[in-house]
Tab-separated table of C-alpha atoms in Angstrom:
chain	number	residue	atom	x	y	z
A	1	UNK	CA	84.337	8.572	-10.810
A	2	UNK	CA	84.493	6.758	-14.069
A	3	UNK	CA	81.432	7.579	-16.623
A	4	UNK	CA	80.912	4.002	-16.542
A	5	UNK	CA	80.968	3.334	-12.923
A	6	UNK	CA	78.135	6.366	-12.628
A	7	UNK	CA	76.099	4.788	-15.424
A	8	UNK	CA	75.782	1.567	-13.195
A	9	UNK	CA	74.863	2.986	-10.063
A	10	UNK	CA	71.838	5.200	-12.150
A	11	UNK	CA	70.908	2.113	-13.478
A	12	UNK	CA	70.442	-0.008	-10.254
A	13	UNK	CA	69.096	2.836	-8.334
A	14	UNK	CA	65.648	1.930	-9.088
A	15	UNK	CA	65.891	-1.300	-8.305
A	16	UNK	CA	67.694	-0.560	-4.594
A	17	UNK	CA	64.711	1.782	-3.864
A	18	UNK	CA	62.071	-0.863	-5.402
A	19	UNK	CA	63.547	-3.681	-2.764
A	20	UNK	CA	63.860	-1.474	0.208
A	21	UNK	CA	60.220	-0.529	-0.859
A	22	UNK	CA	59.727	-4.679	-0.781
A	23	UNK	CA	61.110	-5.001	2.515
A	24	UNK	CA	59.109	-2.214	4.063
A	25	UNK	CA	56.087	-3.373	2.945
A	26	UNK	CA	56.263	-7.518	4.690
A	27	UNK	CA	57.201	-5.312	7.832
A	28	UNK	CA	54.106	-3.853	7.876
A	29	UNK	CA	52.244	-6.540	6.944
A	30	UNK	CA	54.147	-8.693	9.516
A	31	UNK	CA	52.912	-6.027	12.008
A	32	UNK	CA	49.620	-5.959	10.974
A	33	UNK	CA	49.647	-2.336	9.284
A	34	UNK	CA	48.324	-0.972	5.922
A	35	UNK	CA	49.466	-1.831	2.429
A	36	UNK	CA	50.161	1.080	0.804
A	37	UNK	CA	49.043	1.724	-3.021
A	38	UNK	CA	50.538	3.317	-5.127
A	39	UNK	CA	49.105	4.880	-8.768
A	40	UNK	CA	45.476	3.312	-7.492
A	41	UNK	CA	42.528	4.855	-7.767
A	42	UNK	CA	39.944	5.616	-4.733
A	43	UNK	CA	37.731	3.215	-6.285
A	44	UNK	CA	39.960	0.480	-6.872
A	45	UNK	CA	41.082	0.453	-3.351
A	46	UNK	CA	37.451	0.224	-1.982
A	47	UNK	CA	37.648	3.450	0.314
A	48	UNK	CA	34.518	5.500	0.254
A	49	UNK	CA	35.517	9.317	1.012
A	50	UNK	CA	34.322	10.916	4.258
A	51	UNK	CA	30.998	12.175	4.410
A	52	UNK	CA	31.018	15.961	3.832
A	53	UNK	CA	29.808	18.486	7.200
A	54	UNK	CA	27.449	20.516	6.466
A	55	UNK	CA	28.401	24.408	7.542
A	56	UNK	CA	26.188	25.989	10.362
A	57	UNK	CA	23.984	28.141	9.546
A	58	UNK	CA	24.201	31.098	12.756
A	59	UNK	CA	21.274	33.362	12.648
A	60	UNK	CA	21.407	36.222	14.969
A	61	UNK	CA	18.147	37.960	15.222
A	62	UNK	CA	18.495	41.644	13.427
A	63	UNK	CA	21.704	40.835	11.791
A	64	UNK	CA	19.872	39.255	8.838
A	65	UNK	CA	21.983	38.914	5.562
A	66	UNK	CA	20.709	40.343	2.441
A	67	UNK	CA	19.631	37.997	-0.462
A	68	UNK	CA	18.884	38.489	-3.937
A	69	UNK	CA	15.509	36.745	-3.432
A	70	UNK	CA	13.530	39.301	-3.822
A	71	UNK	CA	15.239	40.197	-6.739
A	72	UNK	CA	14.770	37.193	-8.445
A	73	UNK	CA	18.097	36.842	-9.977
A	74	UNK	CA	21.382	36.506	-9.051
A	75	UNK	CA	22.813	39.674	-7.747
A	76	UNK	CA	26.794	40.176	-7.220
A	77	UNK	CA	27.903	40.675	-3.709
A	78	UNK	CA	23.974	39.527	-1.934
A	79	UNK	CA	23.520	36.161	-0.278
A	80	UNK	CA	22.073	33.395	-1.611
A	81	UNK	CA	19.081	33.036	-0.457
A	82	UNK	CA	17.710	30.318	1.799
A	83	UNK	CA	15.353	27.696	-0.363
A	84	UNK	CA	11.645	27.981	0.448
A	85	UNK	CA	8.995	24.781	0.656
A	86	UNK	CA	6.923	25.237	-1.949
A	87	UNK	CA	3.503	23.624	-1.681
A	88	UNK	CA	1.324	22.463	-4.634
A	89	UNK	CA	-2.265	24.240	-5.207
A	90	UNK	CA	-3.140	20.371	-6.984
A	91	UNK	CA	-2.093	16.920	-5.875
A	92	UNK	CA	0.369	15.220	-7.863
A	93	UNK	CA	0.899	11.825	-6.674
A	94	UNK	CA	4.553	11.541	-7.746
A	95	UNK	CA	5.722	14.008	-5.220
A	96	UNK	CA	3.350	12.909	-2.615
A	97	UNK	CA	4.844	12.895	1.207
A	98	UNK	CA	3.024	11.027	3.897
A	99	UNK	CA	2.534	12.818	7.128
A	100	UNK	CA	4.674	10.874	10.421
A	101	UNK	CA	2.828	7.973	11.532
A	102	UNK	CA	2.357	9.573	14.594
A	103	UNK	CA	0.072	11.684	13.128
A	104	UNK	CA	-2.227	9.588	10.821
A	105	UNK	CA	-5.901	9.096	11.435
A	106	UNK	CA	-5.247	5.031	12.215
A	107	UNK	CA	-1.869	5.659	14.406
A	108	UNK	CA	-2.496	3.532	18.103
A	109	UNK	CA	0.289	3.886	20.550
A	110	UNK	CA	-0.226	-0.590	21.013
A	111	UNK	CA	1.876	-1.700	18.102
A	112	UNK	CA	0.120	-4.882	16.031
A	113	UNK	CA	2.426	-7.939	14.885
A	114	UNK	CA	1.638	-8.595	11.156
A	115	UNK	CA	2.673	-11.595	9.132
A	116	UNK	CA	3.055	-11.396	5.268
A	117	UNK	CA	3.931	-13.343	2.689
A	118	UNK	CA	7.635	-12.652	2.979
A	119	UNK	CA	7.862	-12.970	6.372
A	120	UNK	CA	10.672	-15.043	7.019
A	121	UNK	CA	9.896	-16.570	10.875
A	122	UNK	CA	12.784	-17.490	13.107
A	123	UNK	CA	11.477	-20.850	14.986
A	124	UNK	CA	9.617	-22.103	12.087
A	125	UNK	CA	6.641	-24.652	12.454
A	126	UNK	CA	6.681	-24.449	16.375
A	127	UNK	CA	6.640	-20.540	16.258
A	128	UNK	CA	3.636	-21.129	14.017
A	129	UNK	CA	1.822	-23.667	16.367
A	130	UNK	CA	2.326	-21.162	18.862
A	131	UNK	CA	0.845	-18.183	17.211
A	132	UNK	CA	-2.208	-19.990	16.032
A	133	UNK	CA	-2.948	-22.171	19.038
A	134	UNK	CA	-2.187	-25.642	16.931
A	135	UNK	CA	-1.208	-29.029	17.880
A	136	UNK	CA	1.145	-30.188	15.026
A	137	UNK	CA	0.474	-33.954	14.087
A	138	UNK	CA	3.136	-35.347	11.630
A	139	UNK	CA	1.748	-37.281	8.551
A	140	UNK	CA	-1.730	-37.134	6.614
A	141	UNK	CA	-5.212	-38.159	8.028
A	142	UNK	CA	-6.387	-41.285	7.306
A	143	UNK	CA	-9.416	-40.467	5.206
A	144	UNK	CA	-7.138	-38.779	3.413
A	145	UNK	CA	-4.632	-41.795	2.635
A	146	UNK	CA	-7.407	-43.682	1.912
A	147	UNK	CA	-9.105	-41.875	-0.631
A	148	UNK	CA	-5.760	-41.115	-2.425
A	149	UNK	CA	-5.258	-45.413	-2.752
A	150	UNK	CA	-8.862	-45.996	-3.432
A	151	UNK	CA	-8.889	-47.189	-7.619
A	152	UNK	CA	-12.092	-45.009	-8.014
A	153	UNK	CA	-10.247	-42.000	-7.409
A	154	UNK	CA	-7.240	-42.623	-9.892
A	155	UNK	CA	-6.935	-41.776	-13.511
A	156	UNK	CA	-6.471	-43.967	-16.445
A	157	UNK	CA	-3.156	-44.294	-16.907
A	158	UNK	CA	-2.029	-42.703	-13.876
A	159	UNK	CA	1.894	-43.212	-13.799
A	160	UNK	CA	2.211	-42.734	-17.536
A	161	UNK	CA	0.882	-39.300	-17.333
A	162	UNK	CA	2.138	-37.592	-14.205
A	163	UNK	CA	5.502	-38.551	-15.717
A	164	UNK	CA	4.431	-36.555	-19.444
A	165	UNK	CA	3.482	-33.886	-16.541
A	166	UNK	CA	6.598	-33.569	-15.387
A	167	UNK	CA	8.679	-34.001	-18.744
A	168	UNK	CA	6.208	-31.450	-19.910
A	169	UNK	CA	7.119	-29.054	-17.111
A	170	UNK	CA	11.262	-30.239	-16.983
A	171	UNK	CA	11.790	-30.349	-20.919
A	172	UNK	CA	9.156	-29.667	-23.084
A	173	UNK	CA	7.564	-26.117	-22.342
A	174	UNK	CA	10.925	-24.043	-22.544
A	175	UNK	CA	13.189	-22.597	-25.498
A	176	UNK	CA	16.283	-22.497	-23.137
A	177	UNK	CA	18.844	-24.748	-22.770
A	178	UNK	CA	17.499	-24.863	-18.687
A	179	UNK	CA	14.003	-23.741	-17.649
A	180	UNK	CA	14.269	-21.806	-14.951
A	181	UNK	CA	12.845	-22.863	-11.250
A	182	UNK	CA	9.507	-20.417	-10.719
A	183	UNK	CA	8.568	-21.176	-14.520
A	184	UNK	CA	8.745	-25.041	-14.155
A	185	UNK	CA	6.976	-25.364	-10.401
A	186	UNK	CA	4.285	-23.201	-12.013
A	187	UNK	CA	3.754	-25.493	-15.202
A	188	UNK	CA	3.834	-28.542	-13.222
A	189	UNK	CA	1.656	-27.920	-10.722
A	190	UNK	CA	-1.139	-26.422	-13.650
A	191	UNK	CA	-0.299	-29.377	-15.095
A	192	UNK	CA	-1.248	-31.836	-12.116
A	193	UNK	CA	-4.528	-29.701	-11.623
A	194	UNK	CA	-5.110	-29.921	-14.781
A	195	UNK	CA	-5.014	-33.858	-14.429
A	196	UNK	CA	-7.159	-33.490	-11.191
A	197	UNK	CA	-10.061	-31.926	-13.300
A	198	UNK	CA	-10.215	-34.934	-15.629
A	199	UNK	CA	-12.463	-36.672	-13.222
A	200	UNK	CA	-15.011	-34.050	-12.893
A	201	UNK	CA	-17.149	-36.767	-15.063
A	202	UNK	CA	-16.663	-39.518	-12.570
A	203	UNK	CA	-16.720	-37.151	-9.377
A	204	UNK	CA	-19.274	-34.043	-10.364
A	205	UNK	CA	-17.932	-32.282	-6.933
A	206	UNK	CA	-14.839	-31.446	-8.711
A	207	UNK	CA	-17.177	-29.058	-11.033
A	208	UNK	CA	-18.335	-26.720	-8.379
A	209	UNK	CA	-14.913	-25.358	-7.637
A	210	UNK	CA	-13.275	-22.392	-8.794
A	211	UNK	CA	-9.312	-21.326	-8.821
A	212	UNK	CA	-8.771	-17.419	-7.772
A	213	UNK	CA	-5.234	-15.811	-7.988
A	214	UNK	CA	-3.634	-12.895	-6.571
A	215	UNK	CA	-6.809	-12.324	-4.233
A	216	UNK	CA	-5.559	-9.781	-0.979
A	217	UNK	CA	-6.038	-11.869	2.576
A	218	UNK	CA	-6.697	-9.907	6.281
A	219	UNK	CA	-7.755	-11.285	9.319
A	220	UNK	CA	-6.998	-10.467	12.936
A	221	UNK	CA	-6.621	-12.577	16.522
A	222	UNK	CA	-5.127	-11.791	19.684
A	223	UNK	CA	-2.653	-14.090	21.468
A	224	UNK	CA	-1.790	-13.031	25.080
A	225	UNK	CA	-1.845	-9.038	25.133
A	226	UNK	CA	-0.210	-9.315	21.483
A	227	UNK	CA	-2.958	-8.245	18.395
A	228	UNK	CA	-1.457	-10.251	15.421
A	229	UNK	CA	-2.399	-9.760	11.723
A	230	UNK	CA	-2.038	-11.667	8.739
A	231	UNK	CA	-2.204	-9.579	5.156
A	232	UNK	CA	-1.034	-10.195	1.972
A	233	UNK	CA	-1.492	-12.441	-0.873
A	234	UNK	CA	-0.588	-16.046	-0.845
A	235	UNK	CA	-0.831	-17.092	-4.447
A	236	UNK	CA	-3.347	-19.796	-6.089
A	237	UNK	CA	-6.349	-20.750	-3.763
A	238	UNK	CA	-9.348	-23.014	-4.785
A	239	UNK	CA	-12.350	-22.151	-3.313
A	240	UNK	CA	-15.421	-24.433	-3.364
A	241	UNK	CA	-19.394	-24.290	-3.238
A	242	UNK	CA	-19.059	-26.962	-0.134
A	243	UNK	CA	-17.137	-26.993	3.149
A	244	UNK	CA	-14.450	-29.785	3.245
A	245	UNK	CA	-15.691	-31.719	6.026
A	246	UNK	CA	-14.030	-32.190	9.423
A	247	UNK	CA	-10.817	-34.920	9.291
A	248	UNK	CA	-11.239	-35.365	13.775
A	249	UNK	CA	-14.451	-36.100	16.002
A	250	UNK	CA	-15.539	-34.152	19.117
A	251	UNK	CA	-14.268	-36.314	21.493
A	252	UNK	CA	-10.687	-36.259	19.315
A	253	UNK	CA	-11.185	-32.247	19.309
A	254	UNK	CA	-11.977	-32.057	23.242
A	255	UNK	CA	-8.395	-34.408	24.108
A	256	UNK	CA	-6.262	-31.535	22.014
A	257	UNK	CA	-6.843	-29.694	25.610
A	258	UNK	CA	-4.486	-31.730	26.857
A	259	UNK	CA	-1.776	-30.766	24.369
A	260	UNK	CA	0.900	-28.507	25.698
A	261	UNK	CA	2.743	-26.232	23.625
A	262	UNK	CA	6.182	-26.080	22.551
A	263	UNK	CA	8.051	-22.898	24.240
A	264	UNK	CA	10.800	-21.632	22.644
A	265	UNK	CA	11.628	-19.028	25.779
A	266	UNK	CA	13.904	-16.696	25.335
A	267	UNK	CA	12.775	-15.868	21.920
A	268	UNK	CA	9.861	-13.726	21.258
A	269	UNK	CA	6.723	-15.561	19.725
A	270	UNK	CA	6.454	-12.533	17.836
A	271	UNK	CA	10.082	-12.243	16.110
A	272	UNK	CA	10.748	-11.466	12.609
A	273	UNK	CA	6.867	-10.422	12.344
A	274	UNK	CA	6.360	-6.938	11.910
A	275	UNK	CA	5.874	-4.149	13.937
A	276	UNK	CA	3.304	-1.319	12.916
A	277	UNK	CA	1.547	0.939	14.681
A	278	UNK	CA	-0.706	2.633	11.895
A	279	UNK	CA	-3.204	-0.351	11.221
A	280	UNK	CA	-7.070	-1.135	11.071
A	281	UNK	CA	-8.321	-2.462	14.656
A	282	UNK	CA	-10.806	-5.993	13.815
A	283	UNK	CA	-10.142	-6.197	10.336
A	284	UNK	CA	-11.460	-9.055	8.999
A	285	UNK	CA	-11.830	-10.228	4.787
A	286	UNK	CA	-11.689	-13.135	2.644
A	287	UNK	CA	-10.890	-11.467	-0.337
A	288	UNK	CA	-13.934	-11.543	-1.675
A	289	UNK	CA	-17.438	-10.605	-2.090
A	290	UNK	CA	-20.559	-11.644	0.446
A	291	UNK	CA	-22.395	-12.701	-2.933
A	292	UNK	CA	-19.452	-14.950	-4.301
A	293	UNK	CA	-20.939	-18.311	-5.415
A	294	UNK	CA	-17.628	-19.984	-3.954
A	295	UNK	CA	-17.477	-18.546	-0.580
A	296	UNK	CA	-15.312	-21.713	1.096
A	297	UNK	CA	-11.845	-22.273	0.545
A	298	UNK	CA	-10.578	-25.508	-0.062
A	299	UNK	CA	-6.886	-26.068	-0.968
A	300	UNK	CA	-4.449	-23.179	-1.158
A	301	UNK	CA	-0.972	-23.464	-3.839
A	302	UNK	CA	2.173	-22.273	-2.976
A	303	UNK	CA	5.300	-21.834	-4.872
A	304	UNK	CA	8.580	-21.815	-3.061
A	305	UNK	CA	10.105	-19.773	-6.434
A	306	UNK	CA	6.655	-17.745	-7.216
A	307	UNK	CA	8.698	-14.048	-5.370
A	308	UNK	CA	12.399	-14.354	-6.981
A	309	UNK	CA	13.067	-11.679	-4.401
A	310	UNK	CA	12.111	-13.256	-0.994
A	311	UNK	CA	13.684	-16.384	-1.288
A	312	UNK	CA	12.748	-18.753	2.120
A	313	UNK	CA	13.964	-21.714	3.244
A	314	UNK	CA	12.079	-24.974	3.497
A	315	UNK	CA	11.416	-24.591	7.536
A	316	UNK	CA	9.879	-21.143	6.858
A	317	UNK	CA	7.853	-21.589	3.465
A	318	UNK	CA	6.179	-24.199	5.679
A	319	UNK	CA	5.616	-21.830	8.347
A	320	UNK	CA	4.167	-19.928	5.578
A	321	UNK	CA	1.660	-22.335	4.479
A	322	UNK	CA	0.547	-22.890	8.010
A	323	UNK	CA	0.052	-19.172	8.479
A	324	UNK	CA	-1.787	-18.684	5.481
A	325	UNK	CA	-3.678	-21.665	5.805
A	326	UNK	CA	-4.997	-20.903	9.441
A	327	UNK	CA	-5.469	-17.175	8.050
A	328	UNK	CA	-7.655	-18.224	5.200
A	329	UNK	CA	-10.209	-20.601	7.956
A	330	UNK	CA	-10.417	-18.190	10.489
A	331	UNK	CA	-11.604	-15.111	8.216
A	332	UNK	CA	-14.560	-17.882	7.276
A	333	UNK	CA	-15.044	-18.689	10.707
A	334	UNK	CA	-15.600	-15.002	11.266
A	335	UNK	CA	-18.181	-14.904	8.992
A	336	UNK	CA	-20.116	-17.806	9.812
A	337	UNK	CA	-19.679	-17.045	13.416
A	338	UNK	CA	-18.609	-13.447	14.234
A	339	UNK	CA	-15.575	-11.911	15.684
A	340	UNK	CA	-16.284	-12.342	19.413
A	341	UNK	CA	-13.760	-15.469	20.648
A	342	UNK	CA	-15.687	-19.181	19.996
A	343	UNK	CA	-14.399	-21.231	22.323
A	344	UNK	CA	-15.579	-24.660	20.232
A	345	UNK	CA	-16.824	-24.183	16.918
A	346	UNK	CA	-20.306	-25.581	15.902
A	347	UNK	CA	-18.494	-27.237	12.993
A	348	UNK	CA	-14.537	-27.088	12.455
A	349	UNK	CA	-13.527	-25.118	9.388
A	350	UNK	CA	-10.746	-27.086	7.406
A	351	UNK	CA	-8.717	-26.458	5.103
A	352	UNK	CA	-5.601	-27.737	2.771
A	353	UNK	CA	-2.697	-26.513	1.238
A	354	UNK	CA	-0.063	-28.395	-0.953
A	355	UNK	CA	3.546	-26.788	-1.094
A	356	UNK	CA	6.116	-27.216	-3.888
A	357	UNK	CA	9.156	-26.166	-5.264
A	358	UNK	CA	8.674	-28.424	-8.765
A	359	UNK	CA	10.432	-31.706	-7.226
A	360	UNK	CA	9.762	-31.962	-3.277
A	361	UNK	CA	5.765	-31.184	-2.045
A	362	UNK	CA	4.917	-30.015	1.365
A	363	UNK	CA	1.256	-31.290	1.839
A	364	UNK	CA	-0.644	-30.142	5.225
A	365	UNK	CA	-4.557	-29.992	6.372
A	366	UNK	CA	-5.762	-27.548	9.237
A	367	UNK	CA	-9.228	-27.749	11.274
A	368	UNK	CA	-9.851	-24.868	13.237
A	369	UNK	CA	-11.626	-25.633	16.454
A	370	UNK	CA	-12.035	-22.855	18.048
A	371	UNK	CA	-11.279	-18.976	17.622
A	372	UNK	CA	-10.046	-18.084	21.414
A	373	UNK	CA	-6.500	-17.899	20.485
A	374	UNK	CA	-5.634	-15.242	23.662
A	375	UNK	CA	-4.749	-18.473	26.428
A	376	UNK	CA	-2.558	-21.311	26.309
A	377	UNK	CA	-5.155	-24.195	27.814
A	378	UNK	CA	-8.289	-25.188	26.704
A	379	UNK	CA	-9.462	-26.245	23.043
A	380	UNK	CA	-6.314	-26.322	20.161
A	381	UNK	CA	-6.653	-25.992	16.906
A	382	UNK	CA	-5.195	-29.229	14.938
A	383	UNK	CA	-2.927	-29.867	12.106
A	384	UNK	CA	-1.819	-32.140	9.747
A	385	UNK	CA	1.726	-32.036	8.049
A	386	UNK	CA	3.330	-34.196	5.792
A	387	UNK	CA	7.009	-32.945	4.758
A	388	UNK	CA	9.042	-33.363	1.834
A	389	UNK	CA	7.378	-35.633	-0.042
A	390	UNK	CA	9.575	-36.486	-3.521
A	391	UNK	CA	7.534	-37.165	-6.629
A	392	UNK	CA	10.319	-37.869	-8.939
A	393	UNK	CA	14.525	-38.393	-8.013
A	394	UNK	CA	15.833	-36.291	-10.399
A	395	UNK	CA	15.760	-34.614	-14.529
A	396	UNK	CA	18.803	-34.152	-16.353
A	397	UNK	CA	18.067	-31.431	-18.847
A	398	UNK	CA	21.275	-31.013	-20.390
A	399	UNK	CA	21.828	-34.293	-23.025
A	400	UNK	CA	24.289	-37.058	-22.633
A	401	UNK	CA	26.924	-36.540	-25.578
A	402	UNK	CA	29.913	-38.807	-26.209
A	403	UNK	CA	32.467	-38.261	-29.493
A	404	UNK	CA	30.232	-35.298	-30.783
A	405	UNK	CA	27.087	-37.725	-31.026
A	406	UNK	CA	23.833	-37.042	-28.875
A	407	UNK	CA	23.564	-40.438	-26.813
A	408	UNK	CA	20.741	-39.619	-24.772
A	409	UNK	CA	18.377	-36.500	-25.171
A	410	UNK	CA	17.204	-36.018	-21.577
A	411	UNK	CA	17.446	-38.421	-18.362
A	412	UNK	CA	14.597	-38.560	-16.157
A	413	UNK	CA	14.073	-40.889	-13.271
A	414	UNK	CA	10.645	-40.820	-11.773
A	415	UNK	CA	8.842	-42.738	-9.067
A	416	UNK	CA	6.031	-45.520	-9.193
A	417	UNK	CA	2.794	-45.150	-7.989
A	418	UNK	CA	1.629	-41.732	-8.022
A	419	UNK	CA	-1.414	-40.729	-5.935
C-alpha cells in the first residue's frame, strides 16, 4: 500500500466511525431506546445515582464483637463501636424532638378537619356554603347599596381622590421601575381606609372603631359526625364598640329553611382541609381579651398577595373570606351565647369582609342565624357576595417613549363614580 493511500484511510477513519455512530443512534431513537452520552457528566444528564443499601447488622447473642468504646479511642484491629443516644441533662430547644402523636397528652383517635389560612379548598364557594350551613345570595343587600349612593355618605371630591389613591399606590410610593403586587394592594387599600376615616367628623361612629393585625383566630363546630376547626390568622380586621346590625328580618331568616344545599357527591365536604388528630376539643377565641373595649368585629381585609408563598386562586381566596368571615361571627356568638348548638339566634351576628388583589375587590356580608351547624334542614345561615368588582381598567407603569423622548409618564384609566 502506497504511504499516501494509508494516510487517507487514517484520515477518514474518524469520520466512518462518527457516521456509523450517527446512524446507530436515529435507530434507537426510531425504536424508542436511549440516547447515549458521551463525555457527559452525571449531572448534566439528569440521573440521580441509586440510593446506597445499608449493610445488615447480624447480632448473634454471645458472639458479640469487640469495640474500642470503652477505650475511648480508636484501637487497630477492634470494631467500631455502635453510636449511643445521648440524652441532654438541660433542654435545648434547637435539638428538641417531639414525642409520636400517638403519644401526646391531646392525641384523640376521631381526627378533626381544620381550615387555615392557606387552605386551598377544592369546590370553592359551594364547599364553603356547605361547611358553614349558608345560603349564598349573589350581589349586596340593599341597605347596603343604598347607603353607598346616599350624598351624605360621600367625600368631597370623591372621584378625584380615589384616583390620587390609586396613582399613589400604582406610581408614586415605589423606587422601582414596577411596584410589586403585595406592596401595592397593601398601600391602596390603607389608602382607601384612610379616606374612609375622613368622615369620622360627619359620622362620629366611624371613631369608635379600631384596626387589629396579625391577631390568632380558633373556633370549633360540628357538621354531621365531622368536628371542623378554623385557626390561623387572616390579616387586617376592624373591630367595633357596636354590633353591625342585621341586613334580613325574622320572617326572611325563618324562609332560608327552605333552602337546599348544593351537593357536590362524590367529593368529600371535607377535602383539602386538614387532618389532625392531636388538637384541643371546644376551643373557642376571638383573639382577644374579655376586657377589650372593641369586642365586635366589623369588616375583615384580605390580600390575595399578603403570603407570597401560598398563592390561591380567585374561587378559593373567596372561599377564604367566607371561612374566615363565618369563623370570626361564630367565636362572638359563642360568647354572647355559649357553645351548646342555638338553633335561632336572639339577634344575628353579621359581619363583612372586602377582598382585593389591588385592581379587582371581592366584597361579601355574612349573618349568622343560628349555631346548629350538625343537620342539613332547618335554619341557614345567609350570605351576601358580590364578585369581582373592578375599580379602575388598567395602570401602565412603564412610560410611553417615542425617538428617545418621554411622551407620556404613566397611563392610567380609571372608572367614574366611586362608592
Amino acid at each position: 500500500m502506497f504511504p499516501e493511500t494509508a494516510q487517507r484511510l487514517k484520515t477518514a477513519a474518524p469520520l466512518f466511525s462518527h457516521a456509523a455512530f450517527l446512524t446507530d443512534l436515529k435507530r434507537l431513537s426510531a425504536h424508542g431506546g436511549a440516547r447515549r452520552h458521551l463525555t457527559v457528566g452525571r449531572c448534566l444528564t439528569a440521573k440521580v445515582p441509586p440510593p446506597r443499601k445499608p449493610r445488615e447488622r447480624v447480632e448473634i447473642p454471645g458472639l458479640e464483637m469487640v469495640t474500642y468504646g470503652e477505650r475511648m479511642h480508636y484501637v487497630p484491629g477492634l470494631a467500631k463501636p455502635a453510636p449511643q443516644h445521648w440524652e441532654r441533662d438541660y433542654k435545648d430547644p434547637r435539638y428538641y424532638k417531639s414525642p409520636p402523636a400517638h403519644e401526646m397528652r391531646l392525641y384523640k383517635d376521631k381526627p378533626c378537619y381544620m381550615f387555615n389560612q392557606r387552605t386551598s379548598a377544592l369546590e370553592g364557594v359551594r364547599q364553603a356554603a356547605w361547611l358553614t350551613k349558608t345560603q349564598v345570595i349573589p350581589g349586596l343587600p340593599a341597605q347596603l347599596l343604598s347607603l353607598a349612593e346616599n350624598p351624605e355618605n360621600q367625600i368631597p371630591d370623591q372621584d378625584e381622590r380615589v384616583q390620587n389613591a390609586i396613582k399613589h399606590a400604582r406610581f408614586w410610593d415605589t423606587t422601582e421601575d414596577r411596584p410589586r403586587k403585595e406592596k401595592y394592594s397593601n398601600t391602596l387599600l390603607l389608602n382607601l381606609l384612610h379616606l374612609c376615616a375622613t368622615l369620622q367628623c360627619s359620622h362620629p361612629a366611624v371613631g369608635r372603631r379600631m384596626l387589629a393585625e396579625n391577631y390568632s383566630l380558633a373556633t370549633t363546630w360540628k357538621r354531621g359526625e365531622d368536628l371542623l376547626q378554623i385557626r390561623g390568622q387572616n390579616g387586617l380586621l376592624l373591630n367595633s364598640m357596636d354590633p353591625l346590625p342585621e341586613m334580613s328580618g325574622k320572617q326572611e331568616v325563618a324562609d332560608t329553611a327552605d333552602h337546599v344545599l348544593d351537593a357536590f357527591y362524590p367529593v368529600s365536604p371535607t377535602i383539602d382541609l386538614q387532618k389532625v388528630h392531636v388538637y384541643k376539643e371546644e376551643v373557642n377565641h376571638t383573639g382577644f381579651r374579655d376586657d377589650y373595649p372593641y369586642p365586635h368585629a366589623h369588616t375583615l381585609y384580605f390580600l390575595e398577595s399578603a403570603d407570597p408563598r401560598c398563592k390561591l386562586r380567585p374561587e378559593q381566596f373567596r372561599t377564604k373570606m367566607i371561612m374566615f368571615t363565618f369563623g370570626n361571627a361564630l367565636a362572638r356568638a359563642h360568647k354572647l351565647y355559649g357553645t351548646r348548638p342555638q338553633r335561632l339566634l336572639d339577634r344575628p351576628v353579621t359581619v363583612q369582609s372586602v377582598g382585593t388583589n389591588g385592581r379587582i375587590f371581592q366584597f361579601m356580608v355574612f349573618q349568622l342565624n343560628t349555631t346548629d351547624l350538625s343537620g342539613d334542614d332547618g335554619i341557614k345561615n345567609q350570605m351576601w357576595l358580590e364578585e369581582d368588582v373592578e375599580l379602575y381598567d388598567f395602570a401602565k407603569v412603564r412610560p410611553l417613549i417615542k425617538k428617545k423622548q418621554v411622551k407620556v409618564q404613566f397611563l392610567f384609566e380609571g372608572r367614574r363614580g366611586f362608592h
